[in-house]
Amino acid sequence: MSSTTLSEAYRDHPLSLHHVIPLDFNTIPTVPDSHLWPPSDDDFPSDDRLSIPVVDLMDPDAVKLIGDACETWGVFHLTGHGIPLSLLEHVEVEGRQLFSLPAEQKLKALRSPGGATGYGVAQISPFFPKYMWHEGFTIMGSPLEQAIQLWPDDHKRFCDVMDDYQKQMKMLAEKVISLIMRSLEIHEEMIRIWPEPAGTALQLNSYPSCPDPNRVMGLAPHTDSLLLTILHQSATTTGLQIFKEEVGWVLVYPIHGALVVNVGDLLHILSNARFPSVLHRAIVSQSKHRLSVAYFYGPPPDFNVTPLVKCLNSDQMTGFLSVTVKEYISIKAKNLEKALSLIRI
Ligand SMILES: C=C1C[C@]23C[C@@]1(O)CC[C@H]2[C@@]12CCC[C@@](C)(C(=O)O1)[C@H]2[C@@H]3C(=O)O
Ligand SMILES: O=C(O)CCC(=O)C(=O)O
Ligand SMILES: [Fe+2]
């Protein structure tokens, strides 16, 4: 049986070119109207003392702590994860080097309108009336093809760092998912419920400093589509905010060396909404260029996602239609935040 790759699953939803090319942020002195966002109703400041849970992967209670964090917040800081600090630093250095290239150089690795990988604006851009103060670079598997365009003679270090990072993130994502499954009392032998190859992607996000940061949006509010996202955010600037019901937008202050793990839509479905996918966004700074690196992990595109029996209510009611990963990506590409409600029963 031929299997679909994640980049093929995204290929069916081409974007028009003006929804791919970012602004040349280096040459723009003021914010153009195309990037000026109207104030939004939910922008009131939330309690600054509130913060997402911090879980140490080595904690003997990690299973319960992670389960509780996924249930109440849908996001947590992960420490004790074993990813070398030097690797986190290297991935950030390589990312900064990429985004500091001149615009015409970056455009050589532009994502094609029907493609999933390369340089460009966020894939969710067409759903919003204004552009974001953001440029991204998406990698699925080897970044070699694009890296050669960017640095014809000098791409090895970039590729090696991105390959190493993706390998380590995959192992970490699988470890965290196995703990999440255990928190649902799913036995060890049942934990690997999908085959290889997993559907994974690495997204480098760049948020240039902005002369008018309160009137732009770094990354518009969204939930991530796959099972789980592991985010490294640069320690020098805040930017990530998560939306908590009855509280509002909560800033996620970077903790040196910690990673941010958040629940995505497929885990929302698999857990029958016990672990809700978390709405989040990124704001930008007036003086600092912020970088984040997001690793997305999910089952293979042909895998059928359906609520786990362990997560059904006492009346055995399932809350969601069963969909393949590929079908869900397609529903999300057409409906964005309405996607989950469209498959709710
Ligand atoms: C696997 C993926 C998740 C993602 C779309 C992508 O193909 C690669 C980029 C990811 C990203 C990063 C920025 C926010 C986001 C919503 C987007 O537009 O592109 C996510 C996508 C997602 O989780 O749906
Ligand atoms: O930059 C951030 O903090 C958020 C990035 C993000 O949400 C994403 O890549 O999906
Ligand atoms: Fe996200």
Coordinates of C-alpha atoms and ligand atoms in Angstrom, one line a residue:
M1 CA 0.0 0.0 0.0
S2 CA 1.5 3.4 -0.9
S3 CA 1.5 5.8 2.0
T4 CA 1.1 9.6 1.9
T5 CA 3.8 11.8 3.3
L6 CA 3.0 14.8 5.4
S7 CA 4.2 17.2 2.7
E8 CA 1.9 15.5 0.2
A9 CA -1.0 15.9 2.6
Y10 CA -0.4 19.7 2.5
R11 CA 0.1 19.8 -1.3
D12 CA -3.6 19.8 -2.1
H13 CA -4.2 23.2 -0.7
P14 CA -2.2 25.7 -2.8
L15 CA -2.0 29.3 -1.7
S16 CA -1.7 32.3 -4.0
L17 CA 1.8 33.8 -4.2
H18 CA 0.9 36.9 -2.2
H19 CA 0.1 34.5 0.6
V20 CA 3.6 33.1 0.6
I21 CA 6.1 36.0 0.3
P22 CA 6.9 37.8 3.5
L23 CA 7.6 41.5 3.7
D24 CA 11.2 42.6 3.6
F25 CA 11.3 43.6 7.2
N26 CA 14.9 44.9 7.0
T27 CA 14.0 47.8 4.7
I28 CA 10.7 48.9 6.0
P29 CA 10.8 52.0 8.3
T30 CA 7.1 52.0 9.3
V31 CA 4.3 49.4 9.5
P32 CA 2.3 49.4 6.2
D33 CA -1.5 49.3 6.3
S34 CA -1.4 45.7 5.1
H35 CA 0.2 44.7 8.5
L36 CA -1.8 47.0 10.8
W37 CA -4.2 44.9 12.9
P38 CA -7.3 46.5 14.5
P39 CA -7.4 46.2 18.3
S40 CA -9.2 43.1 19.4
D41 CA -11.8 42.7 22.2
D42 CA -9.8 40.0 24.0
D43 CA -6.6 42.0 24.3
F44 CA -7.2 43.1 27.9
P45 CA -4.1 42.3 30.0
S46 CA -4.4 39.1 32.1
D47 CA -3.0 38.4 35.5
D48 CA 0.8 38.6 35.1
R49 CA 1.4 36.2 37.9
L50 CA -0.3 33.4 36.2
S51 CA 1.9 30.9 34.4
I52 CA 1.7 27.6 32.7
P53 CA 2.8 24.5 34.7
V54 CA 6.4 23.4 34.7
V55 CA 7.0 19.6 34.6
D56 CA 10.4 17.9 35.1
L57 CA 10.5 14.8 32.9
M58 CA 12.6 13.1 35.5
D59 CA 10.1 13.7 38.3
P60 CA 8.8 10.3 39.6
D61 CA 5.3 11.8 39.2
A62 CA 5.8 13.0 35.6
V63 CA 2.9 10.9 34.3
K64 CA 0.4 12.5 36.6
L65 CA 1.9 16.0 36.3
I66 CA 1.8 15.8 32.5
G67 CA -1.7 14.4 32.4
D68 CA -2.9 17.2 34.7
A69 CA -1.1 19.9 32.7
C70 CA -2.6 18.7 29.5
E71 CA -6.1 18.5 31.0
T72 CA -6.1 21.9 32.7
W73 CA -3.8 24.0 30.4
G74 CA -3.1 22.1 27.2
V75 CA 0.4 23.4 27.5
F76 CA 3.4 23.1 29.9
H77 CA 7.1 23.9 30.3
L78 CA 9.2 20.7 30.1
T79 CA 12.5 20.6 32.0
G80 CA 14.8 17.6 32.5
H81 CA 14.1 16.6 28.9
G82 CA 17.7 15.6 28.1
I83 CA 18.1 17.8 24.9
P84 CA 21.6 19.3 25.2
L85 CA 21.5 23.1 25.7
S86 CA 24.2 23.4 23.0
L87 CA 21.8 21.9 20.5
L88 CA 19.1 24.4 21.4
E89 CA 21.6 27.2 21.0
H90 CA 22.9 25.8 17.7
V91 CA 19.4 25.6 16.2
E92 CA 18.7 29.2 17.2
V93 CA 22.1 30.4 15.7
E94 CA 21.3 28.6 12.4
G95 CA 17.8 30.0 12.4
R96 CA 19.0 33.6 13.0
Q97 CA 21.6 33.1 10.2
L98 CA 18.9 32.1 7.8
F99 CA 16.6 35.0 8.6
S100 CA 19.4 37.5 8.5
L101 CA 20.1 36.7 4.8
P102 CA 19.0 39.4 2.3
A103 CA 15.4 39.1 1.2
E104 CA 16.3 38.1 -2.4
Q105 CA 18.5 35.3 -1.1
K106 CA 15.7 33.9 1.2
L107 CA 13.3 34.0 -1.8
K108 CA 15.5 31.4 -3.5
A109 CA 14.1 28.9 -1.0
L110 CA 10.5 30.2 -1.2
R111 CA 7.8 27.7 -0.5
S112 CA 6.0 26.9 -3.7
P113 CA 2.3 27.9 -3.7
G114 CA 1.2 24.2 -3.4
G115 CA 4.2 23.2 -1.3
A116 CA 4.7 22.6 2.4
T117 CA 8.4 23.3 2.9
G118 CA 10.7 26.3 2.5
Y119 CA 10.6 30.0 3.3
G120 CA 7.4 32.0 3.5
V121 CA 4.5 33.5 5.6
A122 CA 2.6 31.2 8.0
Q123 CA 0.3 28.7 6.3
I124 CA -2.7 30.1 8.2
S125 CA -2.3 33.6 6.6
P126 CA -5.1 33.5 4.1
F127 CA -7.6 33.2 7.0
F128 CA -6.8 36.7 8.3
P129 CA -7.5 40.1 6.8
K130 CA -4.0 41.4 7.7
Y131 CA -0.5 40.1 7.3
M132 CA 1.6 38.9 10.2
W133 CA 4.9 40.4 11.4
H134 CA 6.5 37.1 10.8
E135 CA 8.5 35.0 8.4
G136 CA 8.9 31.2 8.6
F137 CA 10.9 28.4 7.3
T138 CA 9.3 24.9 7.2
I139 CA 11.3 21.7 7.1
M140 CA 9.9 18.2 6.6
G141 CA 12.7 15.6 6.7
S142 CA 16.0 16.8 5.1
P143 CA 16.3 20.6 4.5
L144 CA 19.0 19.9 1.9
E145 CA 17.1 21.0 -1.2
Q146 CA 16.3 24.5 0.2
A147 CA 19.6 24.9 2.0
I148 CA 21.5 24.5 -1.2
Q149 CA 19.5 27.4 -2.7
L150 CA 20.4 29.5 0.3
W151 CA 24.0 28.6 0.7
P152 CA 25.3 26.8 -2.4
D153 CA 28.7 26.1 -0.9
D154 CA 28.1 26.2 2.8
H155 CA 24.9 24.4 3.8
K156 CA 26.3 21.4 5.6
R157 CA 26.3 22.9 9.1
F158 CA 22.6 24.1 8.8
C159 CA 21.5 20.6 7.5
D160 CA 23.4 18.7 10.2
V161 CA 22.0 20.8 13.0
M162 CA 18.4 20.5 11.6
D163 CA 18.8 16.8 11.1
D164 CA 20.1 16.3 14.6
Y165 CA 17.4 18.5 16.1
Q166 CA 14.6 16.6 14.4
K167 CA 16.0 13.2 15.5
Q168 CA 16.2 14.3 19.1
M169 CA 12.8 16.0 19.0
K170 CA 11.2 12.9 17.6
M171 CA 12.5 10.8 20.5
L172 CA 11.4 13.4 23.0
A173 CA 7.9 13.7 21.4
E174 CA 7.5 9.9 21.5
K175 CA 8.6 9.8 25.2
V176 CA 6.1 12.6 26.1
I177 CA 3.3 10.9 24.2
S178 CA 4.0 7.6 26.0
L179 CA 3.7 9.4 29.3
I180 CA 0.4 11.1 28.1
M181 CA -0.9 7.6 27.2
R182 CA 0.1 6.2 30.6
S183 CA -1.8 9.1 32.2
L184 CA -4.9 7.8 30.4
E185 CA -4.1 4.3 31.8
I186 CA -3.2 2.9 28.4
H187 CA -0.9 0.0 28.9
E188 CA 2.6 -0.1 27.6
E189 CA 1.9 -2.6 24.8
M190 CA -0.9 -0.4 23.5
I191 CA 1.1 2.9 23.5
R192 CA 2.4 2.6 20.0
I193 CA -0.9 2.7 18.2
W194 CA 0.3 4.0 14.9
P195 CA 3.1 2.7 12.6
E196 CA 6.1 4.6 11.3
P197 CA 6.8 6.9 9.7
A198 CA 5.4 9.6 12.0
G199 CA 4.2 12.8 10.4
T200 CA 6.6 15.5 11.6
A201 CA 7.6 19.0 10.7
L202 CA 10.0 21.6 11.9
Q203 CA 9.1 25.3 11.7
L204 CA 11.6 28.1 12.3
N205 CA 9.6 31.3 13.2
S206 CA 11.2 34.8 12.9
Y207 CA 9.5 37.8 14.4
P208 CA 11.6 40.9 13.5
S209 CA 11.5 43.9 15.9
C210 CA 8.7 46.3 15.0
P211 CA 8.4 50.1 15.3
D212 CA 4.7 49.7 16.4
P213 CA 4.5 46.3 18.1
N214 CA 1.1 46.9 19.7
R215 CA -0.6 47.3 16.3
V216 CA 0.8 44.2 14.6
M217 CA 0.4 40.4 15.1
G218 CA 3.4 38.1 15.2
L219 CA 1.5 34.9 14.7
A220 CA -2.3 35.1 14.7
P221 CA -4.3 33.0 17.2
H222 CA -4.4 29.3 16.2
T223 CA -4.3 25.8 17.5
D224 CA -1.7 23.4 16.2
S225 CA -3.0 20.6 14.0
L226 CA -1.0 17.5 14.9
L227 CA -0.8 15.6 18.2
L228 CA 1.9 17.6 20.0
T229 CA 4.1 20.6 19.4
I230 CA 7.5 21.1 21.2
L231 CA 8.6 24.7 21.1
H232 CA 12.0 26.2 21.8
Q233 CA 11.7 30.0 22.2
S234 CA 14.6 32.3 22.4
A235 CA 15.3 33.2 26.0
T236 CA 15.9 36.9 25.3
T237 CA 12.3 38.0 24.4
T238 CA 8.8 37.1 25.4
G239 CA 6.2 36.6 22.6
L240 CA 4.2 33.4 23.1
Q241 CA 0.8 33.8 24.6
I242 CA -1.8 31.1 25.3
F243 CA -5.5 31.7 25.7
K244 CA -7.1 30.5 29.0
E245 CA -10.8 30.5 29.3
E246 CA -12.0 33.1 31.9
V247 CA -8.5 34.5 32.1
G248 CA -7.5 35.8 28.7
W249 CA -4.1 35.8 27.1
V250 CA -1.3 34.5 29.3
L251 CA 2.3 35.2 28.5
V252 CA 4.6 32.3 28.5
Y253 CA 7.9 33.6 29.9
P254 CA 10.8 31.7 28.5
I255 CA 12.6 29.5 31.1
H256 CA 16.3 29.0 30.2
G257 CA 16.7 25.5 28.8
A258 CA 13.0 24.5 29.1
L259 CA 10.8 23.5 26.2
V260 CA 7.2 24.4 25.8
V261 CA 5.0 21.4 25.0
N262 CA 1.4 22.0 23.7
V263 CA -1.5 19.8 22.8
G264 CA -2.6 19.8 19.2
D265 CA -5.9 19.1 17.5
L266 CA -5.2 15.4 16.9
L267 CA -4.6 14.8 20.6
H268 CA -7.8 16.7 21.3
I269 CA -9.7 14.2 19.2
L270 CA -7.8 11.1 20.4
S271 CA -8.4 12.1 24.0
N272 CA -12.1 12.8 23.3
A273 CA -11.5 16.5 24.3
R274 CA -10.1 15.5 27.7
F275 CA -6.8 17.2 26.6
P276 CA -7.9 20.3 24.7
S277 CA -5.7 21.8 22.0
V278 CA -4.6 25.2 23.2
L279 CA -5.3 28.5 21.4
H280 CA -2.1 30.5 21.2
R281 CA -0.5 33.4 19.3
A282 CA 2.8 35.3 19.2
I283 CA 3.3 39.0 19.8
V284 CA 6.4 41.0 18.8
S285 CA 8.9 43.4 20.4
Q286 CA 9.9 46.9 19.5
S287 CA 13.6 46.3 20.0
K288 CA 14.3 42.6 19.8
H289 CA 14.2 40.1 16.9
R290 CA 12.5 36.9 18.4
L291 CA 13.1 33.4 17.1
S292 CA 11.2 30.3 17.9
V293 CA 11.5 26.7 16.7
A294 CA 8.5 24.5 16.7
Y295 CA 8.5 20.7 16.2
F296 CA 5.2 19.2 15.2
Y297 CA 4.6 15.4 15.8
G298 CA 1.7 13.3 14.6
P299 CA 0.8 9.9 13.3
P300 CA 1.4 9.1 9.6
P301 CA -1.1 10.9 7.2
D302 CA -3.1 7.7 6.4
F303 CA -3.7 6.8 10.1
N304 CA -7.2 7.0 11.3
V305 CA -7.7 9.2 14.4
T306 CA -10.6 8.3 16.5
P307 CA -11.2 8.9 20.3
L308 CA -9.5 6.2 22.4
V309 CA -11.9 3.8 24.1
K310 CA -10.3 4.7 27.5
C311 CA -11.5 8.3 26.9
L312 CA -15.1 7.6 26.2
N313 CA -17.7 8.7 28.8
S314 CA -19.6 6.2 30.9
D315 CA -22.2 6.0 28.1
Q316 CA -19.4 5.1 25.7
M317 CA -20.2 8.2 23.6
T318 CA -17.5 9.3 21.2
G319 CA -17.4 13.0 20.6
F320 CA -15.7 13.1 17.2
L321 CA -16.0 11.4 13.8
S322 CA -13.1 9.3 12.9
V323 CA -10.8 11.0 10.3
T324 CA -7.4 10.2 8.8
V325 CA -4.7 12.7 9.6
K326 CA -4.7 13.7 5.9
E327 CA -8.5 14.3 6.0
Y328 CA -8.1 16.4 9.1
I329 CA -5.3 18.5 7.5
S330 CA -7.6 19.1 4.6
I331 CA -10.6 20.1 6.8
K332 CA -8.3 22.5 8.7
A333 CA -6.8 24.0 5.6
K334 CA -10.3 24.9 4.5
N335 CA -11.9 25.9 7.8
L336 CA -9.1 26.7 10.3
E337 CA -10.5 27.1 13.8
K338 CA -13.8 25.6 12.8
A339 CA -12.2 22.3 11.9
L340 CA -12.7 20.6 15.3
S341 CA -16.3 21.6 15.5
L342 CA -17.0 20.3 12.0
I343 CA -16.1 16.7 13.1
R344 CA -17.7 16.9 16.5
I345 CA -20.7 14.6 16.9
Ligands
LIG1 C1 2.9 20.2 9.9 C2 2.6 21.5 9.9 C3 1.9 22.2 11.1 C4 1.8 23.6 10.6 C5 1.6 23.4 9.1 C6 2.8 22.5 8.8 O1 2.7 21.9 7.5 C7 4.1 23.1 9.0 C8 4.0 24.5 9.6 C9 3.0 24.5 10.8 C10 2.5 25.8 11.2 C11 3.6 26.7 11.9 C12 2.9 28.1 12.2 C13 1.5 27.9 12.8 C14 0.7 27.0 11.9 C15 -0.8 27.0 12.3 C16 1.0 27.3 10.5 O2 0.4 28.1 9.8 O3 2.0 26.6 10.0 C17 1.3 25.6 12.0 C18 0.6 24.5 11.2 C19 -0.4 23.7 12.0 O4 -0.1 23.2 13.2 O5 -1.5 23.5 11.5
LIG2 O1 6.6 31.6 18.2 C1 5.9 31.1 19.0 O2 6.0 31.3 20.2 C2 4.7 30.3 18.6 C3 5.0 29.5 17.3 C4 3.8 28.7 17.0 O3 2.7 28.8 17.5 C5 3.9 27.7 15.9 O4 4.9 27.6 15.2 O5 2.9 27.0 15.7
FE3 FE 1.4 27.1 17.0

